[in-house]
mmCIF file of C-alpha atoms in Angstrom:
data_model
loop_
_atom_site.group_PDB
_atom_site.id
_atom_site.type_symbol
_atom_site.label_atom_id
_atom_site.label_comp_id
_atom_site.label_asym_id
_atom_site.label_seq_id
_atom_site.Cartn_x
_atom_site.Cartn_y
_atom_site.Cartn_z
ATOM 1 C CA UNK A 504 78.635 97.028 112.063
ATOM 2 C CA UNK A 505 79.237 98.989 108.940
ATOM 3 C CA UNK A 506 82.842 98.635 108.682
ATOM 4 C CA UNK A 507 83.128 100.448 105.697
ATOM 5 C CA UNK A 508 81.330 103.494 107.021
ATOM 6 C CA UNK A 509 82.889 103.320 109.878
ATOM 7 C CA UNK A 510 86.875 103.655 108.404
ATOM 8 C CA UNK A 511 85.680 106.354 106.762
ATOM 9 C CA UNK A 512 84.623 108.289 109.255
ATOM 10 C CA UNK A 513 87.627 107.766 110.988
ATOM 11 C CA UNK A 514 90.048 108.291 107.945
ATOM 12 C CA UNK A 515 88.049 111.986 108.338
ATOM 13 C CA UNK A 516 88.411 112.002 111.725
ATOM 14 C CA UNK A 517 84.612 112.055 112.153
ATOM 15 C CA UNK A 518 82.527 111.098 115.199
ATOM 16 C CA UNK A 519 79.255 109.878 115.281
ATOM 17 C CA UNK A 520 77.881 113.551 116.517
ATOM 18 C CA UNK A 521 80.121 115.215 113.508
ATOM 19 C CA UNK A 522 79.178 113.270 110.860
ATOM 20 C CA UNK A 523 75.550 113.794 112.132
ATOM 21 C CA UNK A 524 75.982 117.824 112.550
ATOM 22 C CA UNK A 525 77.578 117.724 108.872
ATOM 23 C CA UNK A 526 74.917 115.749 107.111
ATOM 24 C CA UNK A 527 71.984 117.896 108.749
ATOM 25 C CA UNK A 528 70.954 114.097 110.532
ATOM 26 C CA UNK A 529 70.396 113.360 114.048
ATOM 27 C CA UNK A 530 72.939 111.128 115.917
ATOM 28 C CA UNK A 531 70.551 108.359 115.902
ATOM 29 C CA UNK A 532 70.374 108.084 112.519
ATOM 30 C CA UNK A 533 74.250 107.872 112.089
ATOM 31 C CA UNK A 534 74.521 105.658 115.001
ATOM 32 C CA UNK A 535 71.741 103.597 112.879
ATOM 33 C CA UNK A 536 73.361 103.257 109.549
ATOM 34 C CA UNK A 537 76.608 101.897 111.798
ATOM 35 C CA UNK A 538 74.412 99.518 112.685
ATOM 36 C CA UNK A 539 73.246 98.245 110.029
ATOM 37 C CA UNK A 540 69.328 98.909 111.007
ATOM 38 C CA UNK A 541 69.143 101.379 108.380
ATOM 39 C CA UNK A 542 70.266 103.086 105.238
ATOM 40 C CA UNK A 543 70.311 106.774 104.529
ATOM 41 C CA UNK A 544 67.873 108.052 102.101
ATOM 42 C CA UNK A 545 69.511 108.725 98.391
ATOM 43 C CA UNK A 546 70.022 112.427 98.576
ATOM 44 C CA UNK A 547 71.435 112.145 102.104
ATOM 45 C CA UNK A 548 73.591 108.917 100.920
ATOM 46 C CA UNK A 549 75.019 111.324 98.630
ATOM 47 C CA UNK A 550 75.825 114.134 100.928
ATOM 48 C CA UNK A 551 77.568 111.845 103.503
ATOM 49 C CA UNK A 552 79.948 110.092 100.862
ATOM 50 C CA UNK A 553 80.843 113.611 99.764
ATOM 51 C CA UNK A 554 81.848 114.341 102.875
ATOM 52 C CA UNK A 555 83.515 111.081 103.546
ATOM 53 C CA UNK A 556 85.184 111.241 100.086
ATOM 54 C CA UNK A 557 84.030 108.162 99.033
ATOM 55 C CA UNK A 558 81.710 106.507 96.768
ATOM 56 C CA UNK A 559 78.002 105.830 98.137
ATOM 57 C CA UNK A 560 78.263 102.086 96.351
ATOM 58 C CA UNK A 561 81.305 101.596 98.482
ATOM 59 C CA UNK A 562 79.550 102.962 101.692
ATOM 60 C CA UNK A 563 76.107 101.159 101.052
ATOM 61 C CA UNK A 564 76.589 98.290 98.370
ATOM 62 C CA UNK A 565 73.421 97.093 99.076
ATOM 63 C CA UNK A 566 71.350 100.253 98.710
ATOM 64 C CA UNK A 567 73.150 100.798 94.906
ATOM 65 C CA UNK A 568 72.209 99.485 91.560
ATOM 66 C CA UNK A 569 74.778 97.505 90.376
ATOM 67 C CA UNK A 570 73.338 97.649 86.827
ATOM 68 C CA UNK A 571 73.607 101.241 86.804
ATOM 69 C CA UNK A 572 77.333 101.197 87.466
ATOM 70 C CA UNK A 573 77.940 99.575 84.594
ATOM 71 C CA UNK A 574 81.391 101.564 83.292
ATOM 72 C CA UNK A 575 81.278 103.815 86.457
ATOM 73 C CA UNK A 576 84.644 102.991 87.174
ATOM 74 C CA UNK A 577 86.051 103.925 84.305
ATOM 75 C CA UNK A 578 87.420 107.344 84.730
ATOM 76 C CA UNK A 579 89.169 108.030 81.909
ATOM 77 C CA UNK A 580 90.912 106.514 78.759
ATOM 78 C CA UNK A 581 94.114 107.467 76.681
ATOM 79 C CA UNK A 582 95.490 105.755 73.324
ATOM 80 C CA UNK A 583 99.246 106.225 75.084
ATOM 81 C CA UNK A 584 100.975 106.178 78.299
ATOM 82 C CA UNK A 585 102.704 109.762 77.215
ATOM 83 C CA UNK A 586 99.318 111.144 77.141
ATOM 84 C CA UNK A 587 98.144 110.787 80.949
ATOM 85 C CA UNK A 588 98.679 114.183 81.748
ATOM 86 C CA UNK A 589 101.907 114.614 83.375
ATOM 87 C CA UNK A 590 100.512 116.073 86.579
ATOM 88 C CA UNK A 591 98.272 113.327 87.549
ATOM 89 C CA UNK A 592 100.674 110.908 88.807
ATOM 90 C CA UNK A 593 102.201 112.892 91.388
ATOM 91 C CA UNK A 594 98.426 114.252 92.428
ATOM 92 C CA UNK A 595 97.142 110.795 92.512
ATOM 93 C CA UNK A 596 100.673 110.046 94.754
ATOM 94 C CA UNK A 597 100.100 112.619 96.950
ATOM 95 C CA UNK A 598 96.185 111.771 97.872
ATOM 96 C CA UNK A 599 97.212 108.715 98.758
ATOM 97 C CA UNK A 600 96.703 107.780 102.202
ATOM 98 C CA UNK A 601 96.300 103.635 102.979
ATOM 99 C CA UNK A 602 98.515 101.746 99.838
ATOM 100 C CA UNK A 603 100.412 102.857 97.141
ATOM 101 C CA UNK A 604 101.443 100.085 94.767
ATOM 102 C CA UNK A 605 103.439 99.689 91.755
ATOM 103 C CA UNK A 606 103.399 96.477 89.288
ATOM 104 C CA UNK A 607 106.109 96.974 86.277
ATOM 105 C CA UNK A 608 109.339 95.922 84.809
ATOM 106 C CA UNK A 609 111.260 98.866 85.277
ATOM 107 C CA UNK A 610 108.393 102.149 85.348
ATOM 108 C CA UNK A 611 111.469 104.366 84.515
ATOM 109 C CA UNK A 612 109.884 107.450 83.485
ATOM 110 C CA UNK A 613 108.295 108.129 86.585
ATOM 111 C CA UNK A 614 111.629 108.009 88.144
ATOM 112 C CA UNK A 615 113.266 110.036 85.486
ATOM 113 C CA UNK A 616 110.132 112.714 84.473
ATOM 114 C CA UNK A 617 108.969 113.619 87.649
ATOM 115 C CA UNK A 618 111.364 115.239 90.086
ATOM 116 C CA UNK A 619 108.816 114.583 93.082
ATOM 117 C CA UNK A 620 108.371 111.088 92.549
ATOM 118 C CA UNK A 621 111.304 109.664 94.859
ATOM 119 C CA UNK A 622 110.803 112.039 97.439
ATOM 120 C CA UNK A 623 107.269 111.759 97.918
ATOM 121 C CA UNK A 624 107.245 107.975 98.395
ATOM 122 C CA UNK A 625 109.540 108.297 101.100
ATOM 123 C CA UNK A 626 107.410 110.858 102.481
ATOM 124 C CA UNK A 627 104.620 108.533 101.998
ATOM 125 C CA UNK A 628 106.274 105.966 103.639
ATOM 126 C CA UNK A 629 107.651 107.514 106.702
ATOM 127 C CA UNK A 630 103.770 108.728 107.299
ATOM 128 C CA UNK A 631 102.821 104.737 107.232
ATOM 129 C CA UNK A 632 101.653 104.308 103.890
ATOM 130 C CA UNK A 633 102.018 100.820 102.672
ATOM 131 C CA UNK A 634 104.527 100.962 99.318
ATOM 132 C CA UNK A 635 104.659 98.261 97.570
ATOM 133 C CA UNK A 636 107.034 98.256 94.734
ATOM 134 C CA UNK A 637 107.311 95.123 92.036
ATOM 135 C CA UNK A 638 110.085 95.686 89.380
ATOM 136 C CA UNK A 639 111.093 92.967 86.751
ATOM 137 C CA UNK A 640 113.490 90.563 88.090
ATOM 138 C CA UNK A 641 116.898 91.075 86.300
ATOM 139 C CA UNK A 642 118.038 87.748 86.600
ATOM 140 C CA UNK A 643 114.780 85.873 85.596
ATOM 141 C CA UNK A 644 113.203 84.889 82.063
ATOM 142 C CA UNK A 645 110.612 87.507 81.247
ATOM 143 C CA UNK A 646 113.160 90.900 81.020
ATOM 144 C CA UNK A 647 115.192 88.619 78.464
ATOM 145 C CA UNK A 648 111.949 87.745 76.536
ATOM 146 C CA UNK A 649 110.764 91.008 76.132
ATOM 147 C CA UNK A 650 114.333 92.432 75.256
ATOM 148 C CA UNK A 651 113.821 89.515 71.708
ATOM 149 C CA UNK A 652 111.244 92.304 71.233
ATOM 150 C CA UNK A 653 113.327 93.170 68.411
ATOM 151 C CA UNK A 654 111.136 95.986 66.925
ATOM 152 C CA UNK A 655 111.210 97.663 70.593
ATOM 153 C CA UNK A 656 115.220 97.603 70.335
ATOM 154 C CA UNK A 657 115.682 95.961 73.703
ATOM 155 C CA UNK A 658 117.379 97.654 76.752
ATOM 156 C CA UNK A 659 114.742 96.305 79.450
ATOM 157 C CA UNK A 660 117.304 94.938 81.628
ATOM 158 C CA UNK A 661 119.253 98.495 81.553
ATOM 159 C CA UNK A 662 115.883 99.651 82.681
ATOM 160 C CA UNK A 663 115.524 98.045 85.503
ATOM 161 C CA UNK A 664 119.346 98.143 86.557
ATOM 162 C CA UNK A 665 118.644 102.626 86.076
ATOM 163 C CA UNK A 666 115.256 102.065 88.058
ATOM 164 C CA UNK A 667 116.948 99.910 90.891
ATOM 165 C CA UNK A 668 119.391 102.289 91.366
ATOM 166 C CA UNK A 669 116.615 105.140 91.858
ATOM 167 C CA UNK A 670 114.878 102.821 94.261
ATOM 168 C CA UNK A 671 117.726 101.588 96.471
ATOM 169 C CA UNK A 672 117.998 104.410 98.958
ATOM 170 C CA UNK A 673 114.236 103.428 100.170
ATOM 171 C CA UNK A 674 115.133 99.970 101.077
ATOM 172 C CA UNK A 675 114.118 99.271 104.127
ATOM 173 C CA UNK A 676 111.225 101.824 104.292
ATOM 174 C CA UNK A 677 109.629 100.374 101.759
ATOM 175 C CA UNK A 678 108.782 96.441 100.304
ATOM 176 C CA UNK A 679 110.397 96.012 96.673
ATOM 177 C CA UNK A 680 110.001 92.783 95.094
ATOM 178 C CA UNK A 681 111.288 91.428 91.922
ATOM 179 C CA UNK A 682 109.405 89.560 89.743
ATOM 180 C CA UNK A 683 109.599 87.180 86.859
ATOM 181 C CA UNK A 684 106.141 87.270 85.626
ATOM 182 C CA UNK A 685 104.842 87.826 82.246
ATOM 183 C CA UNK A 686 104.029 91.485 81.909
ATOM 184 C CA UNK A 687 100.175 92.177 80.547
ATOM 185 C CA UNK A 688 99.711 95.338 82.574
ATOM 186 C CA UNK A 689 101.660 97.440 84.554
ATOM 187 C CA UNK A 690 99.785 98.452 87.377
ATOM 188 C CA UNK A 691 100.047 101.823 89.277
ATOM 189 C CA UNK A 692 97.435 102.118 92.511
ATOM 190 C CA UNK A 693 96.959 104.899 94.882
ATOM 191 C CA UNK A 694 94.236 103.866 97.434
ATOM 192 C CA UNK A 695 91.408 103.370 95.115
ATOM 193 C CA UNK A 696 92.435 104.926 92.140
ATOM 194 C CA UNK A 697 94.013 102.706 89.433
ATOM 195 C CA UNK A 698 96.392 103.807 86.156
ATOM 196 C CA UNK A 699 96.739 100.182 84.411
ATOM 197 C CA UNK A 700 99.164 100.537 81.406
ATOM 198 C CA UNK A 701 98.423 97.906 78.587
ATOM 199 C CA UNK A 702 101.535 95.970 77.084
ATOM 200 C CA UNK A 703 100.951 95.225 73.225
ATOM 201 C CA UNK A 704 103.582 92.654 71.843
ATOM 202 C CA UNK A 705 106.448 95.203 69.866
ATOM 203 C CA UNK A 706 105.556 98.707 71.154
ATOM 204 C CA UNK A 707 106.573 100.253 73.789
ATOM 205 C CA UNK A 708 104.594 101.024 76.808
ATOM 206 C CA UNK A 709 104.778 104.574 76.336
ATOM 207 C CA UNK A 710 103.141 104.351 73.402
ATOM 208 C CA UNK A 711 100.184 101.705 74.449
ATOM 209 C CA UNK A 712 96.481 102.279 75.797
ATOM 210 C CA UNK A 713 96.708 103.152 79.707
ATOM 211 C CA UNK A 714 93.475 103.870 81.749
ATOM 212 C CA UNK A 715 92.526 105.558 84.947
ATOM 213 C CA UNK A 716 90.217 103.288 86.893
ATOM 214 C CA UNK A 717 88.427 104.847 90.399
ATOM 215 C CA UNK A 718 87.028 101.562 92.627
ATOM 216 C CA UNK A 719 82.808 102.065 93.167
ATOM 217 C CA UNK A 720 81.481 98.482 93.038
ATOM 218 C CA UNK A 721 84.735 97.012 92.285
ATOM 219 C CA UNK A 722 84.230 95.414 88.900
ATOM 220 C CA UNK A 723 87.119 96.427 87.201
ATOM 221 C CA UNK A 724 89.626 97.385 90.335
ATOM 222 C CA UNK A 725 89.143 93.997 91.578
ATOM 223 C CA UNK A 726 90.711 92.210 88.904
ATOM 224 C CA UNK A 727 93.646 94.117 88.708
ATOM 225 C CA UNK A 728 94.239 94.441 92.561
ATOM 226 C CA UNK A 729 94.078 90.594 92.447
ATOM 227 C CA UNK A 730 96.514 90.523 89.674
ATOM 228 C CA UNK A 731 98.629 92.794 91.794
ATOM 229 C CA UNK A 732 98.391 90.273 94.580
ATOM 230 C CA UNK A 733 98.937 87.140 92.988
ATOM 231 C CA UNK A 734 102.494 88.472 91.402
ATOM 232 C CA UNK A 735 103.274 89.812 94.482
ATOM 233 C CA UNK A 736 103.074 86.353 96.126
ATOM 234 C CA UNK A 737 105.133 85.131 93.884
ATOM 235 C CA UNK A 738 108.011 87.381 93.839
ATOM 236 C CA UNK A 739 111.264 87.502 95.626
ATOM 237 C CA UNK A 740 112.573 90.563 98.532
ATOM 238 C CA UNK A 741 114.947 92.717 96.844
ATOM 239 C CA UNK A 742 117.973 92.469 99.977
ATOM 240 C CA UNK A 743 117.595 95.013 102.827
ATOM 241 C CA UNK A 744 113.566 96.124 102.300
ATOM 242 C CA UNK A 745 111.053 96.406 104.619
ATOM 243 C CA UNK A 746 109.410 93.374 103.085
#
C-alpha cells in the first residue's frame, strides 16, 4: 500500500473514484498506484500532487530524481529574522493541519507582533492539531549562558518569564516543554513547511539568517525535525499541559 498516497487522499477527502474523475484516470489506475503495481506517468504525477497539495517526490519517491532536487527544498532565504515578511507566519499557522511545532528560548515576537498568534493556536488545537511548544528552561544553564552574551545586553530569562505568561492559558490544550539545550536554531514547523532561525554567538536572533524550508525528499527538513525531536525528548512538562 502507498501510505503516503493514500493520507493524502484522505487529508482531501478523496476516494479512489474522485481522485480518478479529477486526474482524467480510470479507477483502476488509482486503485493501481495504491497498490504499488504502478506509478503514474510524469505529467499525470504532477496533476495528482497538485490536487493532493503535495509534492510528487513525497507521493512517489521512487519515481523522482533525487539528484535533481538538489536545493528543492529551499524555499526561500533572508539575511534577518525581521525580514520574513510579517504575514507569513500566521499564513503558514493557519495551513497547518497535522503538527505545529515550535523550538526556541523564548520566540517573543510572535507573541508580541502578531495579534493572531495566541488565538489561532488554540484554534488549532481545539481542531486536533498536535502543538508542540519548547521554550528555554528558566531555571536551567543555557538562558544564563546566553544572557553572558554581553554584547546582546542580556534579558533572556525576562523573555521567557513574558513568553510563559502568553502561553499559560493553553496549558492543558497544548504540550509545552522546557528545555535546557544549547540553542543553534530555533525551529518553527507547520506540517511540512519549516522557518529555522540561525543563532550567531552576540547578535540577536532578530537580526540573524532565518530560512523557509518546504519538505520534498526530505534532505534538509529531516535534520531539523530530528533536532526538534531529540530536544524534545529531553525536556521537562511545563505543570498542567497536555503533555
Amino acid at each position: 500500500m502507498n501510505e503516503r498516497l493514500r493520507r493524502a487522499m484522505l487529508r482531501r477527502g478523496l476516494d479512489i473514484a474522485s481522485l480518478a474523475d479529477a486526474a482524467e484516470v480510470s479507477t483502476k489506475s488509482v486503485e493501481r498506484w495504491l497498490s504499488e503495481k504502478g506509478v503514474p506517468y510524469p505529467n499525470t504525477r504532477y496533476r495528482v500532487a497538485a490536487i493532493l497539495q503535495e509534492d510528487e517526490s513525497y507521493l512517489w519517491p521512487q519515481a523522482v530524481d533525487k539528484a535533481s532536487l538538489t536545493g528543492a527544498e529551499l524555499v526561500s532565504t533572508w539575511p534577518r529574522r525581521q525580514d520574513v515578511p510579517r504575514h507569513l507566519w500566521t499564513e503558514l499557522l493557519r495551513q497547518a493541519e497535522r503538527n505545529i511545532d515550535y523550538l526556541a528560548y523564548a520566540g517573543l515576537f510572535l507573541t508580541e507582533e502578531h495579534p493572531d498568534w495566541i488565538p489561532l493556536l488554540r484554534e488549532k488545537a481545539a481542531a486536533g492539531v498536535r502543538v508542540r511548544l519548547l521554550i528555554g528552561d528558566p531555571e536551567g544553564t543555557q538562558l544564563r549562558a546566553r544572557d553572558d552574551e554581553k554584547k546582546i545586553g542580556g534579558g533572556v530569562a525576562g523573555r521567557v518569564a513574558a513568553v510563559l505568561s502568553y502561553y499559560q492559558p493553553l496549558a492543558g490544550a497544548v504540550d509545552i516543554r522546557l528545555h535546557d539545550t544549547p540553542l543553534y536554531n530555533s525551529i518553527y514547523r507547520f506540517d511540512d513547511e519549516l522557518l529555522v532561525n540561525s543563532h550567531v554567538y552576540g547578535i540577536l536572533a532578530a537580526y540573524t539568517p532565518t530560512m523557509h524550508i518546504r519538505r520534498v525528499d526530505g534532505a534538509y527538513f529531516n535534520t531539523y525535525l530530528e533536532s526538534f525531536e531529540r530536544v524534545w525528548a529531553s525536556a521537562r512538562p511545563l505543570d498542567g499541559t497536555a503533555g
